[in-house]
Coordinates of C-alpha atoms and ligand atoms in Angstrom, one line a residue:
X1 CA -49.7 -109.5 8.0
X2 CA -51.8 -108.4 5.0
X3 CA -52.4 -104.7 4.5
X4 CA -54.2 -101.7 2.5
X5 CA -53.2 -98.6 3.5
X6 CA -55.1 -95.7 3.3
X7 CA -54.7 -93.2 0.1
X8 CA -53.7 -90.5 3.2
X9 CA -50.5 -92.1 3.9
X10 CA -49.7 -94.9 1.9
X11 CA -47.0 -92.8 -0.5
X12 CA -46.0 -90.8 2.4
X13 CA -42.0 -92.2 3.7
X14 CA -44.2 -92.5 7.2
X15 CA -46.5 -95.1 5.8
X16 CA -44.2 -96.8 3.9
X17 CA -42.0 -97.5 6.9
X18 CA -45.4 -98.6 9.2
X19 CA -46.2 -100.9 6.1
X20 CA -43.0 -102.8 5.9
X21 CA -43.1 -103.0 10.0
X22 CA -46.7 -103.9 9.6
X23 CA -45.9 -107.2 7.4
X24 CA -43.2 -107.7 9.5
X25 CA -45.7 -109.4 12.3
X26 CA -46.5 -112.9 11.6
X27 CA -49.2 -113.0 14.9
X28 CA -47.5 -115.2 17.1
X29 CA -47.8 -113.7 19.9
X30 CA -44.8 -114.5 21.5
X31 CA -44.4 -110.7 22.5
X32 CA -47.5 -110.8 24.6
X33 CA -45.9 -112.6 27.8
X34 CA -42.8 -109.8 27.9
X35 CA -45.8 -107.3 27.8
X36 CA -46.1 -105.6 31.0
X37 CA -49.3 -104.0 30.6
X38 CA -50.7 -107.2 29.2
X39 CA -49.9 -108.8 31.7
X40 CA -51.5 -106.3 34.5
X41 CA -54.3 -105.6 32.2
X42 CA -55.2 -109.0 30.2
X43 CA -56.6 -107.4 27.2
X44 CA -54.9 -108.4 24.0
X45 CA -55.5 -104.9 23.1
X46 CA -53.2 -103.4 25.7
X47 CA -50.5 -106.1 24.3
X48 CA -48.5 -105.4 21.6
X49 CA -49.8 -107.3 19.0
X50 CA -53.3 -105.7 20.1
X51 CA -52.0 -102.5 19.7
X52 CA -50.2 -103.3 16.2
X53 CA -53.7 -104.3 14.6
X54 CA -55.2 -100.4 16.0
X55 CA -52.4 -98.9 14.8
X56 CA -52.8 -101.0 11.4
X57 CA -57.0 -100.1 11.5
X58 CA -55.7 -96.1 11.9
X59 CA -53.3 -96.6 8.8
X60 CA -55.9 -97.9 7.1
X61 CA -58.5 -95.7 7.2
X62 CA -60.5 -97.2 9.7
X63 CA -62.3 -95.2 12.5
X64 CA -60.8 -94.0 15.4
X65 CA -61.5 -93.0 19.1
X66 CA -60.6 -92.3 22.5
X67 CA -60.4 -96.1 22.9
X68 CA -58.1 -96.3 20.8
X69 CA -56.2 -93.2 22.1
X70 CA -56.5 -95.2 25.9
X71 CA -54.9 -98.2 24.6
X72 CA -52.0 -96.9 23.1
X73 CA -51.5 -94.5 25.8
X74 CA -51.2 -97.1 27.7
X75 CA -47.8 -98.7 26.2
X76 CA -44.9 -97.6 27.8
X77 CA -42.7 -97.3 25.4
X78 CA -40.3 -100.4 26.9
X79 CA -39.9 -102.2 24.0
X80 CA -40.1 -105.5 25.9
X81 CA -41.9 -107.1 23.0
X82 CA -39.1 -106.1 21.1
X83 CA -36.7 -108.3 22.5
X84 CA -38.9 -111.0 22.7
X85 CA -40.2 -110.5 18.6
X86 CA -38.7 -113.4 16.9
X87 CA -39.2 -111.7 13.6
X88 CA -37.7 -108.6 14.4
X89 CA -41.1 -106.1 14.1
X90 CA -40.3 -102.8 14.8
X91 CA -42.7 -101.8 17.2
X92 CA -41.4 -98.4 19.1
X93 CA -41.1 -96.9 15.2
X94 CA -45.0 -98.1 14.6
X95 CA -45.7 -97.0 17.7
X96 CA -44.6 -93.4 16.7
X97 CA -45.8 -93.4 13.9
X98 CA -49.3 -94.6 14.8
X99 CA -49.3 -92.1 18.3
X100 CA -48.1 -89.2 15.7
X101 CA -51.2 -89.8 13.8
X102 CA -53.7 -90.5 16.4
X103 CA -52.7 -87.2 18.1
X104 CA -54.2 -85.2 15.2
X105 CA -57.1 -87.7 14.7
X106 CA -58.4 -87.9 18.3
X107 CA -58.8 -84.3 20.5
X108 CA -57.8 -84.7 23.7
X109 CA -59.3 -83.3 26.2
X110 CA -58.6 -79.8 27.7
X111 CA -56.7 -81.0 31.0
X112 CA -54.8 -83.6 29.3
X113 CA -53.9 -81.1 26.8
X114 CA -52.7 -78.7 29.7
X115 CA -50.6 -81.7 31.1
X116 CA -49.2 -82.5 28.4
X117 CA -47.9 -79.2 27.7
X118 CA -46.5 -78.3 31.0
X119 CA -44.7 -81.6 30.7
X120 CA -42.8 -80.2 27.5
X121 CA -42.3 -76.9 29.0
X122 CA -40.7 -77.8 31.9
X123 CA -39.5 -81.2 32.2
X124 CA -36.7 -80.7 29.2
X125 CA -35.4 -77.3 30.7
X126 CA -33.2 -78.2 34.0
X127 CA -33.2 -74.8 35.7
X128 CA -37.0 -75.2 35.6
X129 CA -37.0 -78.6 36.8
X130 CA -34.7 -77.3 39.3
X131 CA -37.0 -74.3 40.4
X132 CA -40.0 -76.7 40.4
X133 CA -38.3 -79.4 42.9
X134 CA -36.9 -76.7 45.0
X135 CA -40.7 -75.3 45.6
X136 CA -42.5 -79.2 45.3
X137 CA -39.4 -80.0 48.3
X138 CA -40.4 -77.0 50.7
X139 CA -43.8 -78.1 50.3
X140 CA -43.0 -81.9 50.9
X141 CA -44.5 -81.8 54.5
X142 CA -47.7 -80.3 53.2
X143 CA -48.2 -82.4 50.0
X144 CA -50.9 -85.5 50.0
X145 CA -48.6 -88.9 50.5
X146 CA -49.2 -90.0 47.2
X147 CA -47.6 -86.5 45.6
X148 CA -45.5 -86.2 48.6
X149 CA -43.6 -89.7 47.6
X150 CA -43.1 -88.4 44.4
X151 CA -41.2 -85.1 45.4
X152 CA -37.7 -86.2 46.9
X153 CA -36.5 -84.7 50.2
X154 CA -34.1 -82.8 51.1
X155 CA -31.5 -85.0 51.7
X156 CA -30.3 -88.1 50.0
X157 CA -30.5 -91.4 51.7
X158 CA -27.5 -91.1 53.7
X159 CA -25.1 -94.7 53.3
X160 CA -22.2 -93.3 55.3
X161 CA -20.3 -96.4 54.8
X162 CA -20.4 -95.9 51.3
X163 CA -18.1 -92.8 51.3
X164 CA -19.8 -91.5 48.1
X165 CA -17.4 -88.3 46.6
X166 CA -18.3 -84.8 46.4
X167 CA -19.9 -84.0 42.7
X168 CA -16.6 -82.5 41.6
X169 CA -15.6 -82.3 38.0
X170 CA -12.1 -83.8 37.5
X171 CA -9.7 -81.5 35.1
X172 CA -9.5 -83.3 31.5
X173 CA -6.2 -84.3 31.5
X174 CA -6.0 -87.2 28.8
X175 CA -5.5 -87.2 25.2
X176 CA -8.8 -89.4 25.1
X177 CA -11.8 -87.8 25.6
X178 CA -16.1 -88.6 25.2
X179 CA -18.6 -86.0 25.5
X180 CA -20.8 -86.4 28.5
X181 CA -24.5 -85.6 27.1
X182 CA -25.5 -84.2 30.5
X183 CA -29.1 -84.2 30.0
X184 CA -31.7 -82.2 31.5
X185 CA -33.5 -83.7 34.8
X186 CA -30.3 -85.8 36.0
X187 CA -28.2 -83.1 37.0
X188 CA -31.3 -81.4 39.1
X189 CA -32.7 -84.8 40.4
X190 CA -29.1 -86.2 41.0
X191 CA -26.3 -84.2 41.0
X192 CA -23.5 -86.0 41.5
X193 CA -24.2 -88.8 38.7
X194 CA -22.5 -86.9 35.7
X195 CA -19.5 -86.1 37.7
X196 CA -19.4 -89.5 38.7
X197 CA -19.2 -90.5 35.7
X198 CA -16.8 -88.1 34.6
X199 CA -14.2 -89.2 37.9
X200 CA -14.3 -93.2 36.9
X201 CA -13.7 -92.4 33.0
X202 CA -10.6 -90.8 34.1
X203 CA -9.4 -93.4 36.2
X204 CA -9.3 -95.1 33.1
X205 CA -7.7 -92.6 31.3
X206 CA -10.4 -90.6 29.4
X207 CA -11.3 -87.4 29.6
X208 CA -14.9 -86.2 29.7
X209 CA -15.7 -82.9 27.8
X210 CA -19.5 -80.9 28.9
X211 CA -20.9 -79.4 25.9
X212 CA -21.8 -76.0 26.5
X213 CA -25.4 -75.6 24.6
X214 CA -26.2 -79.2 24.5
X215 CA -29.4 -80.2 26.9
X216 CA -32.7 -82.6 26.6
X217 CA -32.1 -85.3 24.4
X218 CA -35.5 -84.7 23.2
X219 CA -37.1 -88.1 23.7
X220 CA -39.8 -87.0 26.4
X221 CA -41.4 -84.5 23.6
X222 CA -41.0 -87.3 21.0
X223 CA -42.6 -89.4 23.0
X224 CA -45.1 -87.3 23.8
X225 CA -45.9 -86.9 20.0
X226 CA -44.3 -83.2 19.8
X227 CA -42.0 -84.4 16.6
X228 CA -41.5 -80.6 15.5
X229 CA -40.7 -79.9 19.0
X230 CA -38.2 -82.7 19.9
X231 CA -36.5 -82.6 16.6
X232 CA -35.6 -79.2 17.3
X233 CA -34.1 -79.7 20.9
X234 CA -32.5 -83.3 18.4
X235 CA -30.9 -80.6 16.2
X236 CA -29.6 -78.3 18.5
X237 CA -27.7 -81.0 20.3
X238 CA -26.4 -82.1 16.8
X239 CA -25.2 -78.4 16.7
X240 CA -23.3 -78.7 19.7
X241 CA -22.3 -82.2 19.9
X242 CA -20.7 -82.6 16.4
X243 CA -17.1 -80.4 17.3
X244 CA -16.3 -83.2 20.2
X245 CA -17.3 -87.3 20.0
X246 CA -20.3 -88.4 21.4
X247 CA -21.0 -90.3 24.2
X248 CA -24.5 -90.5 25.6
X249 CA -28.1 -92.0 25.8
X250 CA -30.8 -94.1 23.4
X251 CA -32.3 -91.7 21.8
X252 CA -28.9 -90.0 20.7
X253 CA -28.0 -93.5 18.8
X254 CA -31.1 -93.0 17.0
X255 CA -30.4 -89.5 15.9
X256 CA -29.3 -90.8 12.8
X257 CA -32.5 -92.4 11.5
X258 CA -34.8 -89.1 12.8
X259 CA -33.1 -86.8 10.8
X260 CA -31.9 -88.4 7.7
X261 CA -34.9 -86.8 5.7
X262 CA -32.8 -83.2 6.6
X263 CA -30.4 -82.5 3.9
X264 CA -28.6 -80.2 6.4
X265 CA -28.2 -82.5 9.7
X266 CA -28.6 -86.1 8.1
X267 CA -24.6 -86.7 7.6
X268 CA -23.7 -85.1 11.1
X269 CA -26.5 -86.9 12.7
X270 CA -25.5 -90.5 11.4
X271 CA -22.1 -90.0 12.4
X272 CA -22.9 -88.7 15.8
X273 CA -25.0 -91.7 16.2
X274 CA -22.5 -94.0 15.0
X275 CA -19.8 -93.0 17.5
X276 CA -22.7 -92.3 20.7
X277 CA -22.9 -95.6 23.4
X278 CA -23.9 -96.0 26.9
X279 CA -20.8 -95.3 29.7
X280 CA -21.9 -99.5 30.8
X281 CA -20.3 -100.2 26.9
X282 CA -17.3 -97.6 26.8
X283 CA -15.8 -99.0 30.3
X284 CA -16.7 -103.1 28.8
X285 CA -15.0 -101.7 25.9
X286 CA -12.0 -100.4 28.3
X287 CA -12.2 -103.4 30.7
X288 CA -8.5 -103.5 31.2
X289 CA -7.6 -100.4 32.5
X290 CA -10.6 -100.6 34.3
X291 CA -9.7 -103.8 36.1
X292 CA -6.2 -102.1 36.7
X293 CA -7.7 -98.7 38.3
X294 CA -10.0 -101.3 40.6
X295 CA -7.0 -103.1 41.4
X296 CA -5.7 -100.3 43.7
X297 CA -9.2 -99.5 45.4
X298 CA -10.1 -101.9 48.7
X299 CA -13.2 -103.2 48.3
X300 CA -16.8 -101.4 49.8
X301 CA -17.9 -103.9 52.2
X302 CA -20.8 -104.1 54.9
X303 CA -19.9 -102.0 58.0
X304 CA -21.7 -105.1 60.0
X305 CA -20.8 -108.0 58.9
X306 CA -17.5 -107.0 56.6
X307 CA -18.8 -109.0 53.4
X308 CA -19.3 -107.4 50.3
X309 CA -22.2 -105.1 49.8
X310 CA -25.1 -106.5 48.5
X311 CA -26.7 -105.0 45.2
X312 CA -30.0 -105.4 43.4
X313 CA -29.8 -104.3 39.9
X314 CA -32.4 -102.9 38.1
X315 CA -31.7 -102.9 34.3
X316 CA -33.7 -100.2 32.7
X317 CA -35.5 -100.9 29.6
X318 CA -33.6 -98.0 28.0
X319 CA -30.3 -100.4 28.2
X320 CA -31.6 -104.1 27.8
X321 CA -34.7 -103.1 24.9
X322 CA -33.6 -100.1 23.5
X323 CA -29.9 -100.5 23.6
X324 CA -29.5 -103.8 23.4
X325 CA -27.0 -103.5 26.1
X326 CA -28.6 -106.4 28.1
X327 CA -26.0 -108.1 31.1
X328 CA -23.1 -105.0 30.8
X329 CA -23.6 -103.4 33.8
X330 CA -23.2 -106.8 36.4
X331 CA -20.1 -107.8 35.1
X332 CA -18.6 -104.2 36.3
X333 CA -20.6 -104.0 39.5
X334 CA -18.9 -107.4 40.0
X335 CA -15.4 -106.6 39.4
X336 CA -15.8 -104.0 41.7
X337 CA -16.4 -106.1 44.6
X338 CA -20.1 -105.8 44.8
X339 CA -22.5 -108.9 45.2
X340 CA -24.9 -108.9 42.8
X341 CA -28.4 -110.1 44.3
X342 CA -30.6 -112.5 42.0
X343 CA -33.4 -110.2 40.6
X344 CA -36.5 -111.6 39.3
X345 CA -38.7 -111.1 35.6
X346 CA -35.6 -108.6 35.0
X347 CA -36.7 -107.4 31.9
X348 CA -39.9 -105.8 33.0
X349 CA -40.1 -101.9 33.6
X350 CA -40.4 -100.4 36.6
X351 CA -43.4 -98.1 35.4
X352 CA -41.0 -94.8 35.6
X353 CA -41.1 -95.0 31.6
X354 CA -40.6 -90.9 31.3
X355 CA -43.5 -89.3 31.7
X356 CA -45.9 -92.9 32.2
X357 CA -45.4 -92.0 36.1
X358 CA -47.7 -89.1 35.8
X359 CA -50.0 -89.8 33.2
X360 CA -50.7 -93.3 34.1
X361 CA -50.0 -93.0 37.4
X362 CA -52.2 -96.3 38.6
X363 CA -50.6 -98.6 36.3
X364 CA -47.1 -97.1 37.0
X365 CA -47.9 -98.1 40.7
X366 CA -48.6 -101.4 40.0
X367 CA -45.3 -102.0 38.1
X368 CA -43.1 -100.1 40.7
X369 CA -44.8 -102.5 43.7
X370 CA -44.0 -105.2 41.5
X371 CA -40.2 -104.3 40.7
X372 CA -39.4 -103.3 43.9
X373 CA -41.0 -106.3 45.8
X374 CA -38.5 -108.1 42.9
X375 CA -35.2 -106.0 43.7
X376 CA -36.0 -106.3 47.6
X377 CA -36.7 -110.1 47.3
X378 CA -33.1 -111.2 48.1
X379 CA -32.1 -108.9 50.8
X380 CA -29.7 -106.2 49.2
X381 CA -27.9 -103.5 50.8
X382 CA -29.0 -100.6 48.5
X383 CA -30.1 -100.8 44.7
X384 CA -28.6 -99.5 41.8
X385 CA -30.0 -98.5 38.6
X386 CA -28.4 -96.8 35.4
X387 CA -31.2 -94.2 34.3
X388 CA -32.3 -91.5 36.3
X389 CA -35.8 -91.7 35.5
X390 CA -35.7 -95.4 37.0
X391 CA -34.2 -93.8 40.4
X392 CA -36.8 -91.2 40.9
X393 CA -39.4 -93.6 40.5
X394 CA -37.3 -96.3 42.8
X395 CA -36.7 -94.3 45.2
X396 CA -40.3 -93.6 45.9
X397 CA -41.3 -96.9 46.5
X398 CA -38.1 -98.3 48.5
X399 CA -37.1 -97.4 51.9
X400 CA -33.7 -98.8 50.5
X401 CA -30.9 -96.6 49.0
X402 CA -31.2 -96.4 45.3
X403 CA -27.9 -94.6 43.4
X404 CA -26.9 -94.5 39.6
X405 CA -24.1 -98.1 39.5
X406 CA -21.7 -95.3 37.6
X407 CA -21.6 -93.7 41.2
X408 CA -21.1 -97.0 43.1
X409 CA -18.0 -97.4 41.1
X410 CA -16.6 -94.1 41.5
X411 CA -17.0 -94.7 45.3
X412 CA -15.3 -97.6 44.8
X413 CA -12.2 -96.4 42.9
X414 CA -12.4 -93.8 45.4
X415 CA -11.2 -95.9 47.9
X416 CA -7.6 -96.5 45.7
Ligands
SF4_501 S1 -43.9 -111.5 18.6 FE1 -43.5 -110.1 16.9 S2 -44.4 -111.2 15.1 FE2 -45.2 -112.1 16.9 S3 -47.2 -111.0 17.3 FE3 -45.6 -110.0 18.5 S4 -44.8 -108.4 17.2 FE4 -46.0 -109.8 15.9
SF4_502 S1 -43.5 -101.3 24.4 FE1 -43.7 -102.4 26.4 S2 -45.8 -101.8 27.1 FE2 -45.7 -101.2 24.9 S3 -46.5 -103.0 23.8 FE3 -44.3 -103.3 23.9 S4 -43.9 -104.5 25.8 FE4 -46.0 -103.7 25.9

């Protein structure tokens, strides 16, 4: 693609980086199919390529407006069209770039302004999120049905049969160890995933450290275009991550490239990135020992019929797009004895897409009707997912059980 960027930004490191992504894209077009809210919407400018030439008109000088704002609102930040990108465009980085940009260019509006900022304020701090949920689940019975099916209840889904453990920490007791990054919304929306994860690594022999200090990964404020904001919350988890080794989400592996401008986090940053993967990779990595800790557990089976239980995996875009982590998880689920149920167009989002669920919450919708009709198609017992944003958002659309896998296979070794 042919460009002249705009005296603004042309010199800047930003613009140099959108220019080189920018004549990455040759205009095929093959990204448009993978495309989710191409395909709902059928307007080439709420496909990726669409979005690429706004984002090119901003960088250019060219005026801008709330239409333009609309469509790249829109996106949800999957990185679908990555994947399918034969020529390896960069899109999520334009993306930021281009939504960094627009955000001073194009006032919003004061109520999106206010949501937006409540967002930041609370969504990154759990003991808020905790507060909020405890008040929102009081409330439940009083709340219209469409907030009501976003608020979980009480209780989770009871599967009795699935013996799921308590949420207790094991003691480290193994000369390996990872650092769990525990996040900030998973351990208030589901407790017991982190220690989950922490009871199955040491089955295998690894010991899971909790960083004291450490919290919100900072991707929702980066993706809501708060850079200063979420690079703060990036180096304060630097800070407390880099005594231990890292083990944790996407946005931690890109640590790395968002502060290598920063003389004083750069080094620590690339290395923490370096050594940071998802738990699906550290246990392929550790296959063996897993395979011998699964050995002693019997298998979960139906109570009814005694086969084994029947799961619908939902891949979330985090893993297969962002990642690149695409097929780990199955391989697991199935050496612990779960059947894996076929899953159709598995590569599109479920709409949860962080914060997409509440600011586009009629698109999200129509994705979530859409994957779950998908993951219900063949009949599964209960539905696992491996992000926690992906639950929520699941489990308000399913009347099916939806748990983390990580757990599922702690249930499972459980049984040893
Ligand atoms: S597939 Fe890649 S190169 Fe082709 S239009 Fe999409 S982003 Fe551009
Ligand atoms: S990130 Fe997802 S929604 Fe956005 S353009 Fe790419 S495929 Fe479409």
């Amino acid at each position: 693609m042919q460009t002249a960027l705009a005296d603004f930004i042309r010199s800047t490191p930003a613009g140099r980086e959108a220019d080189a992504i920018l004549r990455s894209c040759v205009h095929c077009g093959f990204c448009l199919p993978a495309c989710p809210t191409y395909q709902l919407l059928g307007d080439e400018l709420d496909s990726p390529r669409g979005r690429i030439y706004l984002i090119k008109q901003l960088l250019e000088g060219e005026p801008v407006t709330a239409r333009t704002q609309l469509h790249l609102d829109r996106c949800l930040t999957c990185r679908a069209c990555e994947s399918a990108c034969p020529s390896g465009v960069r899109y999520g980085r334009l993306l930021d770039i281009g939504r960094a940009l627009l955000e001073e260019r194009v006032p919003r509006s004061t109520p999106a302004r206010v949501q937006r900022y409540l967002l930041r304020r609370i969504v990154p701090y759990r003991q808020r999120v905790r507060a909020l949920l405890g008040v929102a689940t009081a409330l439940r019975p009083l709340l219209p049905r469409a907030l009501r099916a976003r608020v979980p209840s009480s209780a989770t889904p009871a599967v009795p049969f699935l013996a799921l453990r308590p949420p207790l920490w094991p003691e480290p007791r193994h000369a390996r160890r990872v650092v769990l990054l525990e996040g900030c919304v998973q351990p208030a929306l589901a407790a017991g995933i982190n220690p989950a994860a922490a009871q199955v690594l040491d089955r295998i022999g690894i010991a899971t450290v909790r960083v004291a200090g450490g919290g919100c990964c900072g991707a929702l404020s980066h993706h809501l275009s708060a850079h200063t904001e979420s690079f703060a919350q990036v180096r304060r988890n630097v800070d407390a991550l880099w005594p231990h080794v890292a083990a944790g989400a996407a946005m931690v592996c890109d640590y790395g490239r968002l502060l290598k401008d920063d003389p004083a986090y750069a080094a620590r940053a690339e290395r923490i990135s370096a050594l940071a993967c998802d738990i699906s990779q550290l246990l392929a990595a550790n296959a063996g020992a897993l395979h011998a800790a699964l050995s002693d557990a019997a298998p979960i089976t139906a109570p009814d019929t005694r086969a084994p239980l029947r799961v619908a995996f939902q891949a979330p875009c985090t893993l297969q797009h962002a990642l690149r982590a695409r097929g780990v998880v199955e391989p697991l689920l199935a050496a612990a004895g779960f059947t894996l149920t076929e899953v159709a167009d598995g590569g599109r989002c479920c709409g949860s897409a962080g914060t997409y669920s509440l600011l586009q919450p009629e698109l999200s919708a129509r994705l979530l009707r859409a994957k779950v009709a998908a993951l219900e198609a063949a009949a599964p017992e209960l539905i696992a997912t491996a992000n926690i944003g992906c639950l929520a958002h699941l489990r308000s659309g399913t009347a099916l059980p939806v748990y983390h896998w990580i757990e599922l296979l702690a249930a499972r070794l459980a049984r040893g």
